[in-house]
PDB file of N, CA and C in Angstrom:
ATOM      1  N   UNK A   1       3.435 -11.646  24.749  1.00 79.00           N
ATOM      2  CA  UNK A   1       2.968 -10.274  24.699  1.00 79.00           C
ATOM      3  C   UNK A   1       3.827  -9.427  23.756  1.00 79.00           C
ATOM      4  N   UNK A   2       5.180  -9.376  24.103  1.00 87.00           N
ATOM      5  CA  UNK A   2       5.787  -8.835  22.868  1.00 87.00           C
ATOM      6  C   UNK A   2       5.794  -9.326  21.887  1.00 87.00           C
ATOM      7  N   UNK A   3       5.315 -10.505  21.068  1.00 88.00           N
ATOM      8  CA  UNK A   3       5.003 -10.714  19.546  1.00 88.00           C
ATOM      9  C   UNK A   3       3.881 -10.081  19.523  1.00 88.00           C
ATOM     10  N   UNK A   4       2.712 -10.417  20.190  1.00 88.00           N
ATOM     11  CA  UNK A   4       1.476  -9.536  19.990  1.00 88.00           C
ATOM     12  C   UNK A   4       1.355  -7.613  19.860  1.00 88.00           C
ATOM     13  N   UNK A   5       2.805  -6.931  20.137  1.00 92.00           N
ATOM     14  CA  UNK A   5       2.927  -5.766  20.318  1.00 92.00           C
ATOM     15  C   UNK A   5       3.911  -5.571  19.104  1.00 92.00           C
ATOM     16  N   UNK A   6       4.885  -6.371  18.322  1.00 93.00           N
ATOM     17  CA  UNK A   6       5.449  -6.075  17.394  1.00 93.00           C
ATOM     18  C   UNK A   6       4.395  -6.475  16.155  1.00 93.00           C
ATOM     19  N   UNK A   7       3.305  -7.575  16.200  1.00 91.00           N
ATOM     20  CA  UNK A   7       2.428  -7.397  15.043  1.00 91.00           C
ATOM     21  C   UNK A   7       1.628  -6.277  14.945  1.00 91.00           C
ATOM     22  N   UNK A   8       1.053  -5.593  16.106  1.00 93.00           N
ATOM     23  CA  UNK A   8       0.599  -4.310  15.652  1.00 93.00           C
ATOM     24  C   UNK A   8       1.265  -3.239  15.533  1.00 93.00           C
ATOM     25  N   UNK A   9       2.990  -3.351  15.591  1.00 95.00           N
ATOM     26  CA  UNK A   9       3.709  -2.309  15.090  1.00 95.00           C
ATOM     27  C   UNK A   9       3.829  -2.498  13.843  1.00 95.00           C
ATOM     28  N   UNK A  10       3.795  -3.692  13.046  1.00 94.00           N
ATOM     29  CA  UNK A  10       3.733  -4.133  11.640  1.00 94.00           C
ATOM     30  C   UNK A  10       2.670  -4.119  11.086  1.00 94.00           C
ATOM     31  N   UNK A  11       1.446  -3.878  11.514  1.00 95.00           N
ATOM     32  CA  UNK A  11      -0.227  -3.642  11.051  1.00 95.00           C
ATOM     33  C   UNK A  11      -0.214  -1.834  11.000  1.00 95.00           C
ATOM     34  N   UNK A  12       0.357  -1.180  12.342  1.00 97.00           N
ATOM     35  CA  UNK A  12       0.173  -0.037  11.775  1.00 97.00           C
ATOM     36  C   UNK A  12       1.428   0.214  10.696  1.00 97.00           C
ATOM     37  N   UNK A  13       2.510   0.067  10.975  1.00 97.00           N
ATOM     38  CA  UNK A  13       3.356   0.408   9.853  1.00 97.00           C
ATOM     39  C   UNK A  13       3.120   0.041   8.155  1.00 97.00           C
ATOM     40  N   UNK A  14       2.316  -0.873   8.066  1.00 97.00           N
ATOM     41  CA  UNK A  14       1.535  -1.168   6.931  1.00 97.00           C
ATOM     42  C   UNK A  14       0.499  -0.491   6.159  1.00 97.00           C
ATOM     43  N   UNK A  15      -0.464  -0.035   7.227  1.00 97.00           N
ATOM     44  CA  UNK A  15      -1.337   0.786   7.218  1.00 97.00           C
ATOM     45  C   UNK A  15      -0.901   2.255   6.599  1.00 97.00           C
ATOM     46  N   UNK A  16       0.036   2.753   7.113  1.00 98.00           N
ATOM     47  CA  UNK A  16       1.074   4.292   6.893  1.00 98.00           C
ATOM     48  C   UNK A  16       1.433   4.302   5.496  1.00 98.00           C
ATOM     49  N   UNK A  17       2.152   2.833   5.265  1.00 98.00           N
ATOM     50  CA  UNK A  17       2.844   2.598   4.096  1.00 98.00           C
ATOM     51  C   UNK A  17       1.671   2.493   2.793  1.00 98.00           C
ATOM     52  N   UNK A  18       0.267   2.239   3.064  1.00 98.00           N
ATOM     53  CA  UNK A  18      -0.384   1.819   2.240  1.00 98.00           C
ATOM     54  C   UNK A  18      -1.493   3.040   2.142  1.00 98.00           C
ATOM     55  N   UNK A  19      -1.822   3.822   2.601  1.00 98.00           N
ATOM     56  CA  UNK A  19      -1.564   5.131   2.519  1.00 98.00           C
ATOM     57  C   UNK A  19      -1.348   6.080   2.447  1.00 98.00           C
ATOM     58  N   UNK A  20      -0.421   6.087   2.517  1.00 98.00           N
ATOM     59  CA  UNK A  20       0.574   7.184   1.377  1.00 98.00           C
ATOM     60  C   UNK A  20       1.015   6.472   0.395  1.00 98.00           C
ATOM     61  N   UNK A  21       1.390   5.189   0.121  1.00 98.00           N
ATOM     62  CA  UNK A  21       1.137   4.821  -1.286  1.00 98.00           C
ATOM     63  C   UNK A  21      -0.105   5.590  -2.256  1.00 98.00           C
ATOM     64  N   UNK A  22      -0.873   5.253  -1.811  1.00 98.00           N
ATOM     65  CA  UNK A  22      -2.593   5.464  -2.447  1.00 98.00           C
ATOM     66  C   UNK A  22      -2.481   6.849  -2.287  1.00 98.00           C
ATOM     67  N   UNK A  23      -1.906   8.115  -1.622  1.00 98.00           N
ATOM     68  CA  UNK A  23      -2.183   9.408  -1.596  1.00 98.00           C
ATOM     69  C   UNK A  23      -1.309   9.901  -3.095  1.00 98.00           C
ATOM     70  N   UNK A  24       0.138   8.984  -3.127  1.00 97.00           N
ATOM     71  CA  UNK A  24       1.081   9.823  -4.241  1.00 97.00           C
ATOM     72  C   UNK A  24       0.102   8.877  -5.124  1.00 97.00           C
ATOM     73  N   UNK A  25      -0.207   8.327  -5.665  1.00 97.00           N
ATOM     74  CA  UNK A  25      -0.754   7.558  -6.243  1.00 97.00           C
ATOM     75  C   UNK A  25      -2.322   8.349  -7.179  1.00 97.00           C
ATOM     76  N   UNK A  26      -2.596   8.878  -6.075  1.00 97.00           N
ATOM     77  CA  UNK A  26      -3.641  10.220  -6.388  1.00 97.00           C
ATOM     78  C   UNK A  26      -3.446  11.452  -6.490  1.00 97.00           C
ATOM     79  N   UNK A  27      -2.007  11.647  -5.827  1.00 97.00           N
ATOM     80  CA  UNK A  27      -1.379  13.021  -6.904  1.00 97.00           C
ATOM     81  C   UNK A  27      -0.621  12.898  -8.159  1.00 97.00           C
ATOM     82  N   UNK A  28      -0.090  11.639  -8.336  1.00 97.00           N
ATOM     83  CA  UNK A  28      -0.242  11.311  -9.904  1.00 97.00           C
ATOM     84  C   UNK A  28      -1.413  11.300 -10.647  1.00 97.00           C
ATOM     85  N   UNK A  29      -2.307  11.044 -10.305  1.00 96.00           N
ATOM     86  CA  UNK A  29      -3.600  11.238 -11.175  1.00 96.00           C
ATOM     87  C   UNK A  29      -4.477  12.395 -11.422  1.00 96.00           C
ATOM     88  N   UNK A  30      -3.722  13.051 -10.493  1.00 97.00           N
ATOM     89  CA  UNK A  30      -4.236  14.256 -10.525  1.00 97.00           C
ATOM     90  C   UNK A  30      -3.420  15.617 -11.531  1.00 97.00           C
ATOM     91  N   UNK A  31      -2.300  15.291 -11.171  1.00 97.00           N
ATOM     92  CA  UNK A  31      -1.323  15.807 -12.187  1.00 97.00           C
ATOM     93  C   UNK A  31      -1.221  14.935 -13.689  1.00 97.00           C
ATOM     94  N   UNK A  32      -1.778  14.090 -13.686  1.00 97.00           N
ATOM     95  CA  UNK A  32      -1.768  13.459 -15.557  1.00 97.00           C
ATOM     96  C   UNK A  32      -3.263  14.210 -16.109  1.00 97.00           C
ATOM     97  N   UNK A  33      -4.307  14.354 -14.978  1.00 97.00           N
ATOM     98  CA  UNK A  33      -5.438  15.330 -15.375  1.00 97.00           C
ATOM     99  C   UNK A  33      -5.244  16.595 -15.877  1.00 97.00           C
ATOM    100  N   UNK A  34      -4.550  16.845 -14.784  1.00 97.00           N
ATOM    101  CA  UNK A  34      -4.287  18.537 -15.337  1.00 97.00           C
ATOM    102  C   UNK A  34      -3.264  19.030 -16.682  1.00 97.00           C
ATOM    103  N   UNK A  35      -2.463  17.945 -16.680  1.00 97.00           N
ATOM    104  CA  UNK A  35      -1.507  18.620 -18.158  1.00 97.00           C
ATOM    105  C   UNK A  35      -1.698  17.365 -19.298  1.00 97.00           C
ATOM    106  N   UNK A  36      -3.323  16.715 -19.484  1.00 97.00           N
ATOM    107  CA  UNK A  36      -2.787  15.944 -20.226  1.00 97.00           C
ATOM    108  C   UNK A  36      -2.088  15.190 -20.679  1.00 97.00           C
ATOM    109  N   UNK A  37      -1.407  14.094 -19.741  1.00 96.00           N
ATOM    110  CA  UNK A  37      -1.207  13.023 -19.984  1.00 96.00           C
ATOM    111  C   UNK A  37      -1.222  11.872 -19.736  1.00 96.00           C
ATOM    112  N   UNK A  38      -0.528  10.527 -20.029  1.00 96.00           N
ATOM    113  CA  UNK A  38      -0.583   9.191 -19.546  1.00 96.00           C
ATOM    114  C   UNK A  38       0.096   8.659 -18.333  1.00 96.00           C
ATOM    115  N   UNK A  39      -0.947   8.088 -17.429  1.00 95.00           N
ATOM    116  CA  UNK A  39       0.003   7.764 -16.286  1.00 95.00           C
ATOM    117  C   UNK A  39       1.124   6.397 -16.518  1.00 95.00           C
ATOM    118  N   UNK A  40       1.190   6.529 -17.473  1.00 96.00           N
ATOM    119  CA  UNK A  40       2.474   5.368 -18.378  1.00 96.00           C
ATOM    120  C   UNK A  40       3.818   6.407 -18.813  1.00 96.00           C
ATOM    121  N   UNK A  41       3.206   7.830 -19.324  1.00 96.00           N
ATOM    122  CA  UNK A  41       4.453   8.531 -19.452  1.00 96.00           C
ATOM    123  C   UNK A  41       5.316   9.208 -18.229  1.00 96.00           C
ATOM    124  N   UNK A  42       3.987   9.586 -16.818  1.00 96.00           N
ATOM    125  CA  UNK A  42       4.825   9.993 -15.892  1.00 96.00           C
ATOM    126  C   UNK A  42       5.362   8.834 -14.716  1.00 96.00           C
ATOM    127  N   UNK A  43       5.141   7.025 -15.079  1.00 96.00           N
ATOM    128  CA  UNK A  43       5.617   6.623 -14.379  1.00 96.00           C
ATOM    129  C   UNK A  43       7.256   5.972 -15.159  1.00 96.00           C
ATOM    130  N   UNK A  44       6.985   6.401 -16.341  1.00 96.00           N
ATOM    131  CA  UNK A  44       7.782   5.870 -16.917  1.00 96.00           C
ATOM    132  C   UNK A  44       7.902   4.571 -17.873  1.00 96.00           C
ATOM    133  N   UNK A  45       6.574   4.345 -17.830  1.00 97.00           N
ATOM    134  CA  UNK A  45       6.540   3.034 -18.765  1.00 97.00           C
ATOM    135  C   UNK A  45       5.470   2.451 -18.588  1.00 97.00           C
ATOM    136  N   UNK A  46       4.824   1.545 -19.715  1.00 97.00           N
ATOM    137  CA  UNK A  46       3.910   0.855 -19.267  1.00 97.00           C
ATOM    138  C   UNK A  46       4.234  -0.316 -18.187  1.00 97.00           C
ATOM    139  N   UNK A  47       5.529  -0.526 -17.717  1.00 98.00           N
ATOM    140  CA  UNK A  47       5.785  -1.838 -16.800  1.00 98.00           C
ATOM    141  C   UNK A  47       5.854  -1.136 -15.448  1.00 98.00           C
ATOM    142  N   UNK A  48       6.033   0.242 -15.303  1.00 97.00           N
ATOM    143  CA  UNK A  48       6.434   0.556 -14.165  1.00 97.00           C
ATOM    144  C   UNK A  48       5.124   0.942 -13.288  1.00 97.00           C
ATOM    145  N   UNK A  49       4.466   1.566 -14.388  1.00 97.00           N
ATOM    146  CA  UNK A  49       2.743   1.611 -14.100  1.00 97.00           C
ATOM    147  C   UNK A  49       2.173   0.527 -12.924  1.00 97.00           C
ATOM    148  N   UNK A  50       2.458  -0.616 -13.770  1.00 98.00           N
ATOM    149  CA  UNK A  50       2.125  -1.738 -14.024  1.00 98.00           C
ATOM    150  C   UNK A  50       2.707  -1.838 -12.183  1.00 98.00           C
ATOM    151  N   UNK A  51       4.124  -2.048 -12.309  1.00 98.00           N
ATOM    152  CA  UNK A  51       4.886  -2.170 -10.489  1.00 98.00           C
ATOM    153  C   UNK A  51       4.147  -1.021  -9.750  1.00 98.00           C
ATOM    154  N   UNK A  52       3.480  -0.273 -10.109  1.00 97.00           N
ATOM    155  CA  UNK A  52       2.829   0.781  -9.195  1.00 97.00           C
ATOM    156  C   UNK A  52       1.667   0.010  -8.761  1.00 97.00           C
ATOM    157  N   UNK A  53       0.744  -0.522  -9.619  1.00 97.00           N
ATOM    158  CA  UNK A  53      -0.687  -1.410  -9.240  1.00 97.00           C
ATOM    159  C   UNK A  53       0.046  -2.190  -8.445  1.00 97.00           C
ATOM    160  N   UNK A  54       1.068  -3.156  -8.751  1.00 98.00           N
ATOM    161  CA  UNK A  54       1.357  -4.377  -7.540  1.00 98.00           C
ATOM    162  C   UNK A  54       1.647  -3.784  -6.524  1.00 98.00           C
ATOM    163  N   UNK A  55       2.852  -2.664  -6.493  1.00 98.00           N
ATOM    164  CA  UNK A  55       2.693  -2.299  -4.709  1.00 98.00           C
ATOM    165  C   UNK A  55       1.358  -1.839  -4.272  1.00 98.00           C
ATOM    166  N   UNK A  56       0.571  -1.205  -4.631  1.00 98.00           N
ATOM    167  CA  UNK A  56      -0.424  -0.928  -4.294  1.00 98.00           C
ATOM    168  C   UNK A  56      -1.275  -2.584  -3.336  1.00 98.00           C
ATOM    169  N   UNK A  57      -1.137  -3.320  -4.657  1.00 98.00           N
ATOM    170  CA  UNK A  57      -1.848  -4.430  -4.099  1.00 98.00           C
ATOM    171  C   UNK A  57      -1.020  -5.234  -3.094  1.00 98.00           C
ATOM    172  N   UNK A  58      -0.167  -5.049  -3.361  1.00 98.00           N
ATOM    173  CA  UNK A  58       0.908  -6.111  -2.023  1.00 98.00           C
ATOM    174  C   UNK A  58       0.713  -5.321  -0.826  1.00 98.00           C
ATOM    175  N   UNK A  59       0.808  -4.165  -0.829  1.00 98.00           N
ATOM    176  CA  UNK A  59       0.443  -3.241   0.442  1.00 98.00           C
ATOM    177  C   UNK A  59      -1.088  -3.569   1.343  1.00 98.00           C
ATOM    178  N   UNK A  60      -1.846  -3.892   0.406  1.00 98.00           N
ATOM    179  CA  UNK A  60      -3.145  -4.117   0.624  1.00 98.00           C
ATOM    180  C   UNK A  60      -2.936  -5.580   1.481  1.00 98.00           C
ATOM    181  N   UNK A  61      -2.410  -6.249   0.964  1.00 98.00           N
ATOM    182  CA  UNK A  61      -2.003  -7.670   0.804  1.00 98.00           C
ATOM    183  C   UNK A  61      -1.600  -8.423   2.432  1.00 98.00           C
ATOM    184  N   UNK A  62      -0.332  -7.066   2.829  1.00 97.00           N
ATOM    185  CA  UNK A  62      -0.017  -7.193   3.909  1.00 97.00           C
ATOM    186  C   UNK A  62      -0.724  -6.524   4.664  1.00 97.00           C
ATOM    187  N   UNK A  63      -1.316  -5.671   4.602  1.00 97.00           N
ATOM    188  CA  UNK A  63      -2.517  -5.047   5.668  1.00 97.00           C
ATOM    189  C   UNK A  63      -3.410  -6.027   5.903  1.00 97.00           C
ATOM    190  N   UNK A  64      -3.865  -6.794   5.409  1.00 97.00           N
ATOM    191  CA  UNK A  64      -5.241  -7.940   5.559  1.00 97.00           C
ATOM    192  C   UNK A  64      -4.351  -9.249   6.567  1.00 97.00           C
ATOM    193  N   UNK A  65      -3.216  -9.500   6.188  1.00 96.00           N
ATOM    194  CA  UNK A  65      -2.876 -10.284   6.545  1.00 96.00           C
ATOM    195  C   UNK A  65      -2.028 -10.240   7.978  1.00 96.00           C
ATOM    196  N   UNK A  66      -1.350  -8.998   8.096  1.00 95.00           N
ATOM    197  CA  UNK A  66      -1.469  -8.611   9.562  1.00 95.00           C
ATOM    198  C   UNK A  66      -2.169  -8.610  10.605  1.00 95.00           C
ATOM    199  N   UNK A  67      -3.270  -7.787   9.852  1.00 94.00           N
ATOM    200  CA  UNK A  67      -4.577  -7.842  10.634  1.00 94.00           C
ATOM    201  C   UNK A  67      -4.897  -8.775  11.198  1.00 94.00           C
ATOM    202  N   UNK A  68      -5.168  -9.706  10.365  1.00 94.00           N
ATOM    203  CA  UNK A  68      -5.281 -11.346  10.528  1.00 94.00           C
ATOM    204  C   UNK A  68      -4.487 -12.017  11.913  1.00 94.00           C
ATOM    205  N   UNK A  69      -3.116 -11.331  11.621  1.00 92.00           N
ATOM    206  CA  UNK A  69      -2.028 -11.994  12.497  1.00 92.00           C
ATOM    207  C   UNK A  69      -2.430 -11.492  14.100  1.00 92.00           C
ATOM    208  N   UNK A  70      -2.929  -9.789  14.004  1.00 90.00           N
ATOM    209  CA  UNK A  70      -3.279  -9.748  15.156  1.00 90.00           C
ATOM    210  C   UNK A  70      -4.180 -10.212  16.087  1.00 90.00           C
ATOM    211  N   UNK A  71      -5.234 -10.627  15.359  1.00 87.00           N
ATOM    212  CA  UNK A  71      -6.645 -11.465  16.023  1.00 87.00           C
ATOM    213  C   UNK A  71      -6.647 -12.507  16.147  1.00 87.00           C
ATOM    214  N   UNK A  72      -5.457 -13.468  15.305  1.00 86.00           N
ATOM    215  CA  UNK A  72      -5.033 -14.724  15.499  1.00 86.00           C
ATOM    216  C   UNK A  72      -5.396 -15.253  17.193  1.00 86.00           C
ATOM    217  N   UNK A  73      -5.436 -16.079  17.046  1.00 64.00           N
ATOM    218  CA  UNK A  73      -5.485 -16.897  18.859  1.00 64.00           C
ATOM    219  C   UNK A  73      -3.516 -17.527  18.578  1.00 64.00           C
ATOM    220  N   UNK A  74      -3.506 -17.037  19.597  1.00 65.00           N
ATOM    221  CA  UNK A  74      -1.823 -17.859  19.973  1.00 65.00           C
ATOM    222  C   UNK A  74      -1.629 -18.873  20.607  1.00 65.00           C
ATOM    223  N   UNK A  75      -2.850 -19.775  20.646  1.00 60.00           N
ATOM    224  CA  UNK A  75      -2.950 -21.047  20.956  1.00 60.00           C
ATOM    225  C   UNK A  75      -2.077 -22.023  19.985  1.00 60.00           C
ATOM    226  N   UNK A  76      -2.124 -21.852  18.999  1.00 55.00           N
ATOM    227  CA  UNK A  76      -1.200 -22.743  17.976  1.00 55.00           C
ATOM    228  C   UNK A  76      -0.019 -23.221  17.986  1.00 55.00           C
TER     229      UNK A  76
END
């Protein structure tokens, strides 16, 4: 029971994390709208951009796969 209660402390804590990822993520885009420019100049680079899409996607990554962990059968 307590593994089953620390994976959904790690499904929601994922969830939080991957959400407000995606919110600053959209106030960067919102601020490169308004003054004209590249979201390469306000992240700092085209590589860092670039580490912004992967957390994005690793965040995603571990949300699916938590999830997963919670519906799991613990028969195994």
């Amino acid at each position: 029971m307590k593994k089953r209660k620390l994976l959904i402390a790690v499904f929601i804590l994922s969830i939080l994390s991957l959400l407000i990822s995606i919110k600053l993520f959209w106030n960067t885009a919102i601020f490169v709208d308004e003054y004209n420019l590249s979201p390469a100049i306000v992240n700092g680079g085209d590589f860092w951009l670039s580490m912004d899409w992967v957390r994005l996607f690793l965040l995603l990554i571990l949300c699916i796969l938590s999830g997963i962990g919670i519906f799991r059968s613990d028969k195994e």
